[in-house]
XYZ file of N, CA and C in Angstrom:
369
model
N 16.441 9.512 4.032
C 15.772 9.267 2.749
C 14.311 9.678 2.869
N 13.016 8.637 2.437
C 11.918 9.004 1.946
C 11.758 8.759 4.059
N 10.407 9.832 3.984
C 9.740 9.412 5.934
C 8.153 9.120 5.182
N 7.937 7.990 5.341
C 6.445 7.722 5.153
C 5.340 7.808 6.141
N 4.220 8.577 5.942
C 3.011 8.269 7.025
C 1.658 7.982 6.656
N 1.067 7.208 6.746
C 0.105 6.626 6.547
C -1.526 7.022 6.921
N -2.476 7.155 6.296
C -3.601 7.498 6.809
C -5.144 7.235 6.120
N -6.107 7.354 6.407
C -7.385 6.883 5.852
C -7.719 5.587 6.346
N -6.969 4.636 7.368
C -8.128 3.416 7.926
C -8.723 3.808 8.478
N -9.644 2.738 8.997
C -11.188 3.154 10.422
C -11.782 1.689 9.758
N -12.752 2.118 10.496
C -13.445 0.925 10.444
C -14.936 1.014 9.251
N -15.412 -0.221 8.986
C -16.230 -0.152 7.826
C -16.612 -1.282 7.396
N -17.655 -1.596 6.947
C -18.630 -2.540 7.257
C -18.540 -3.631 5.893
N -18.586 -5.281 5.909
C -18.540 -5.939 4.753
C -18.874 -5.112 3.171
N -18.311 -5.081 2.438
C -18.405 -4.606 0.695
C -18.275 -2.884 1.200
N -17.910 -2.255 1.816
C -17.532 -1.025 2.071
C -16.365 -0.678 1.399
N -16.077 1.075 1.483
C -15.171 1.169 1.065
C -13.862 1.947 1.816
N -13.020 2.107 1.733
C -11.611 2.952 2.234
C -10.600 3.362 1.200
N -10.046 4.485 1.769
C -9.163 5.091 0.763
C -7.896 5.587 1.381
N -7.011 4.755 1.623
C -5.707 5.156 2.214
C -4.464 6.136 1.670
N -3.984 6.729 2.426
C -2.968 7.753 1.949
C -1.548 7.452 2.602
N -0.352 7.822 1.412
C 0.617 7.256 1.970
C 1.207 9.013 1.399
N 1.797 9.487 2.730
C 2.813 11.198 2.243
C 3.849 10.908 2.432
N 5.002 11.560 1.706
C 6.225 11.325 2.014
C 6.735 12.753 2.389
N 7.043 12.869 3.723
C 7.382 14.253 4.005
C 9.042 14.702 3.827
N 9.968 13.575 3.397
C 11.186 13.356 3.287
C 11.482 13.928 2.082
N 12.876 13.402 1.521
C 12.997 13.194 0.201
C 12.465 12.853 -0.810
N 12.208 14.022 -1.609
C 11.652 13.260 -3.348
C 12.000 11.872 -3.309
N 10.686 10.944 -3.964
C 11.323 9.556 -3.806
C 11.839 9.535 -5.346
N 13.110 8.767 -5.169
C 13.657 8.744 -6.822
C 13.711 6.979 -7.122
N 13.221 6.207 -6.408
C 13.476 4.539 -6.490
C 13.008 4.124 -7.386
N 12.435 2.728 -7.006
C 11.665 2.025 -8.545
C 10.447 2.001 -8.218
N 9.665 1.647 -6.831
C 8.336 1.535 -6.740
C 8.034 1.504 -5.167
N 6.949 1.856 -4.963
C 6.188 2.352 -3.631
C 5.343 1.336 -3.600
N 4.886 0.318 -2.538
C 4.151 0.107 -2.124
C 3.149 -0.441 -1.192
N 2.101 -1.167 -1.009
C 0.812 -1.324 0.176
C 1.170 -2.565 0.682
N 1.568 -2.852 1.792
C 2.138 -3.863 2.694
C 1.220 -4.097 3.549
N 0.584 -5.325 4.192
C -0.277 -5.042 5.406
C 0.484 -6.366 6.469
N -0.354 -6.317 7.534
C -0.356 -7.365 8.726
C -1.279 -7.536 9.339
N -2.454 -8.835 9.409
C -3.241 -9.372 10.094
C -3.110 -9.668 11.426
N -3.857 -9.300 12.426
C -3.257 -10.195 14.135
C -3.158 -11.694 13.707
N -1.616 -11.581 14.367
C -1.337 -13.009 14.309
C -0.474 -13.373 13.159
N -0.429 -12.787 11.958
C -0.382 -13.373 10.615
C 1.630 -12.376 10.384
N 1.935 -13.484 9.438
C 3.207 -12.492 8.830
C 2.961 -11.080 8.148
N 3.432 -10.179 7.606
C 3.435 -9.171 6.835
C 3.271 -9.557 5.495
N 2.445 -9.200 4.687
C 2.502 -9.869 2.986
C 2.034 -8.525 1.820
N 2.913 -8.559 0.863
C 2.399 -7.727 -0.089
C 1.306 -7.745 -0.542
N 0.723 -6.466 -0.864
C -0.843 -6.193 -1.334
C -0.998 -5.476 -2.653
N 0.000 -4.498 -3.079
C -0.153 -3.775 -4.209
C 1.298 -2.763 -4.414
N 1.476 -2.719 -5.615
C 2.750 -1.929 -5.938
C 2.582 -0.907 -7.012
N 3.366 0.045 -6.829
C 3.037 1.001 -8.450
C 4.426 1.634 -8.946
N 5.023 1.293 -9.825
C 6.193 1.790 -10.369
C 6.430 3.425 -10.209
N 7.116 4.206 -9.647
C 6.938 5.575 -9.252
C 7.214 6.161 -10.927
N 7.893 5.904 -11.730
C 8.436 6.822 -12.985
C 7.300 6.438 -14.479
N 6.725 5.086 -14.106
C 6.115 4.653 -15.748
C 4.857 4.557 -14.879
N 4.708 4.063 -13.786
C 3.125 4.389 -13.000
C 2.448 2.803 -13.509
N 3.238 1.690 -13.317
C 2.962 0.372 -13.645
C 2.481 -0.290 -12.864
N 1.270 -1.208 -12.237
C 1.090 -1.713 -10.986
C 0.912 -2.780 -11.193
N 0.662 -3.572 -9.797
C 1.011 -5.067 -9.475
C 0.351 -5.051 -8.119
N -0.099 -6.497 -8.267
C -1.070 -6.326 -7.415
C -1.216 -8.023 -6.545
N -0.981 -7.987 -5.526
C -1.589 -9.490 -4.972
C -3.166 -10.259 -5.620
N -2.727 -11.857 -5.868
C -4.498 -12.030 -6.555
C -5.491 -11.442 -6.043
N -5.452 -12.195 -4.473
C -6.821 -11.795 -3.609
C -7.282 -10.584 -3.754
N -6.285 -9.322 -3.876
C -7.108 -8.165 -4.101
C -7.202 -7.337 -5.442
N -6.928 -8.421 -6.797
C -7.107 -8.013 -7.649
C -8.693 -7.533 -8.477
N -9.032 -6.356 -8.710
C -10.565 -6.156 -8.983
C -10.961 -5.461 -8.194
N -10.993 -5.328 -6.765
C -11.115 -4.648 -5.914
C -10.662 -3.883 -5.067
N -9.169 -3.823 -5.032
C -8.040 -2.589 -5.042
C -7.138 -2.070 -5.993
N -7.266 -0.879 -5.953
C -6.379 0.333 -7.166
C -5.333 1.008 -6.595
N -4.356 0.717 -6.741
C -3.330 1.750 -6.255
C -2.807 3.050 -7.165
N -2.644 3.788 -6.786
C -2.412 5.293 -7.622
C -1.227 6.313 -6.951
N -1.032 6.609 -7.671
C 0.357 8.269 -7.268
C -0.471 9.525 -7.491
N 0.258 10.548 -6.628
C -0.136 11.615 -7.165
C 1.757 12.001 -7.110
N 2.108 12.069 -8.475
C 3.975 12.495 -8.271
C 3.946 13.522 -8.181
N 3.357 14.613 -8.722
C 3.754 15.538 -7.662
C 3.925 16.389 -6.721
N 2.937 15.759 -5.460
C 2.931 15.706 -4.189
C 3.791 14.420 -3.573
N 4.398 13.450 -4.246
C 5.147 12.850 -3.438
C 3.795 11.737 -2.739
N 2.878 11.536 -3.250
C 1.848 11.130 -2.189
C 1.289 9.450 -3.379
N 1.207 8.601 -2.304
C 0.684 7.075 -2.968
C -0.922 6.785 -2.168
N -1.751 6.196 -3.088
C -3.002 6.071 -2.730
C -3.572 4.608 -2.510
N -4.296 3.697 -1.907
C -5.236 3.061 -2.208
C -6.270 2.912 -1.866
N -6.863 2.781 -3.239
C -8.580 2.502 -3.159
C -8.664 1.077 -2.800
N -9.451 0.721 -1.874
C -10.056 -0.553 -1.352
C -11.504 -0.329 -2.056
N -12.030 -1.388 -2.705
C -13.284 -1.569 -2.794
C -13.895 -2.597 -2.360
N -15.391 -3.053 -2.154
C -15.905 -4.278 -2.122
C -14.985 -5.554 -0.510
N -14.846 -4.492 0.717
C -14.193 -4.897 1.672
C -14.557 -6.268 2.305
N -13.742 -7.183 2.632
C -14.468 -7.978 3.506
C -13.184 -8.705 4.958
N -13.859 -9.090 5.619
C -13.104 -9.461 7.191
C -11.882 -9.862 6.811
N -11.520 -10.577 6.217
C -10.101 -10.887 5.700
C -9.035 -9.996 5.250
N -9.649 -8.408 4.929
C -8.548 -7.508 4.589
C -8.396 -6.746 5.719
N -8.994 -7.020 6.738
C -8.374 -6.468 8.293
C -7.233 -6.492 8.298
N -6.328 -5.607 8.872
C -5.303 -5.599 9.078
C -4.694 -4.078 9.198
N -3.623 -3.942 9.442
C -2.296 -2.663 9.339
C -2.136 -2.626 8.453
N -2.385 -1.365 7.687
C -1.652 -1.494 6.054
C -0.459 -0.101 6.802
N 0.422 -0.715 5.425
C 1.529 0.235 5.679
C 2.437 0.420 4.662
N 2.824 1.204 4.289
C 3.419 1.851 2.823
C 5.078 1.259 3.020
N 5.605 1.518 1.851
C 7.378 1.518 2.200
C 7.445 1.352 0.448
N 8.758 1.331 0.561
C 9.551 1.801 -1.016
C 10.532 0.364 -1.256
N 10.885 0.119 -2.563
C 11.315 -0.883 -3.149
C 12.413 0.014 -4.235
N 13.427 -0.647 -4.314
C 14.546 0.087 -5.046
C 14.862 -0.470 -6.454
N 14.389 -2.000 -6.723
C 14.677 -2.734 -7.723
C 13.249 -3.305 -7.740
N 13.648 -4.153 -9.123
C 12.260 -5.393 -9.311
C 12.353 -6.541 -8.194
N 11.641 -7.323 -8.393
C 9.998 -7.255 -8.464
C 9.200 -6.765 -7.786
N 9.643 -6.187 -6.624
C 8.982 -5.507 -5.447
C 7.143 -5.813 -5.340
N 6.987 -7.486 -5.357
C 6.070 -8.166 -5.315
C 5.882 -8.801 -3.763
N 7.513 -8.547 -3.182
C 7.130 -9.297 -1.770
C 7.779 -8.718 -0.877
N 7.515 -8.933 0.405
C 8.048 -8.306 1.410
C 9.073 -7.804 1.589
N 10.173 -8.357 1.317
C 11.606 -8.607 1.313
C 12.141 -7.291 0.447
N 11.079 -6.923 -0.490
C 11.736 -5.899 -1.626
C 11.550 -4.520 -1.082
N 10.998 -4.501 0.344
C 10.817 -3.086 0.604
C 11.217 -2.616 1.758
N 11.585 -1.492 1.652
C 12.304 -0.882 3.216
C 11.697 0.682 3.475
N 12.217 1.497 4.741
C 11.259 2.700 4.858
C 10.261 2.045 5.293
N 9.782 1.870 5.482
C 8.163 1.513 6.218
C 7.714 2.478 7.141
N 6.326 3.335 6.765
C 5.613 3.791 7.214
C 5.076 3.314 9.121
N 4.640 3.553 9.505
C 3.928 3.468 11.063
C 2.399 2.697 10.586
N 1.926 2.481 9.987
C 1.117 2.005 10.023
C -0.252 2.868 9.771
N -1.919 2.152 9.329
C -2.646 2.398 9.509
C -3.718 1.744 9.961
N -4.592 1.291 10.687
C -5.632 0.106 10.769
C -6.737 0.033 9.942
N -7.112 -1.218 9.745
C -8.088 -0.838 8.949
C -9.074 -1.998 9.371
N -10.116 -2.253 9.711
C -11.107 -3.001 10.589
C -12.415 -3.265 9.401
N -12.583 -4.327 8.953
C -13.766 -4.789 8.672
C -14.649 -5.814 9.224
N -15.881 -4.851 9.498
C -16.695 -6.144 10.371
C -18.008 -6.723 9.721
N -18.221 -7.828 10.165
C -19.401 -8.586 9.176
C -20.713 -8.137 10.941
């Protein structure tokens, strides 16, 4: 099916910004929605942001509502997010993957998973 790879973390300083890239070098994705998954050291995996691949609808965890945008480019096959206004708490692995049905609000709704990217904010 879809091969996801991930790219644009590094590191970057409190209220900074990052712009992550998710390519799919696989299959056209034809599902319901793509999206931004992360993992803290230590912490479970938890949804961060979603975007409907066909109507381009998004959804978004509270904490990073206002200050992350998720976006498509369909046709390159390619998913984006803008991080804005960073702080120590959004440290973590972000990592892309695909959702086939609704609500694809939580972990559970997504499979494919990308390798990961890091992303380091320091105060």
């Amino acid at each position: 099916q879809v091969q996801l790879a991930e790219s644009g973390g590094g590191l970057v300083q409190i209220g900074g910004s990052l712009r992550l890239s998710c390519a799919n070098s696989g299959r056209p994705f034809r599902g319901y929605a793509m999206g931004w998954l992360r993992q803290a050291p230590g912490k479970e995996r938890e949804f961060v942001a979603a975007i409907s691949w066909s109507s381009g609808n998004t959804y978004y965890e509270e904490s990073v509502k206002g200050r992350f945008t998720i976006s498509r480019d369909y046709a390159k096959n390619t998913m984006f997010l803008q991080m804005n206004n960073l702080k120590p708490e959004d440290t973590a692995v972000y990592y892309c993957a695909v959702a086939f049905g609704p609500p694809a609000t939580m972990t559970g709704d997504y499979e494919s998973w990308g390798q990961g990217t890091q992303v380091t904010v320091s105060a």
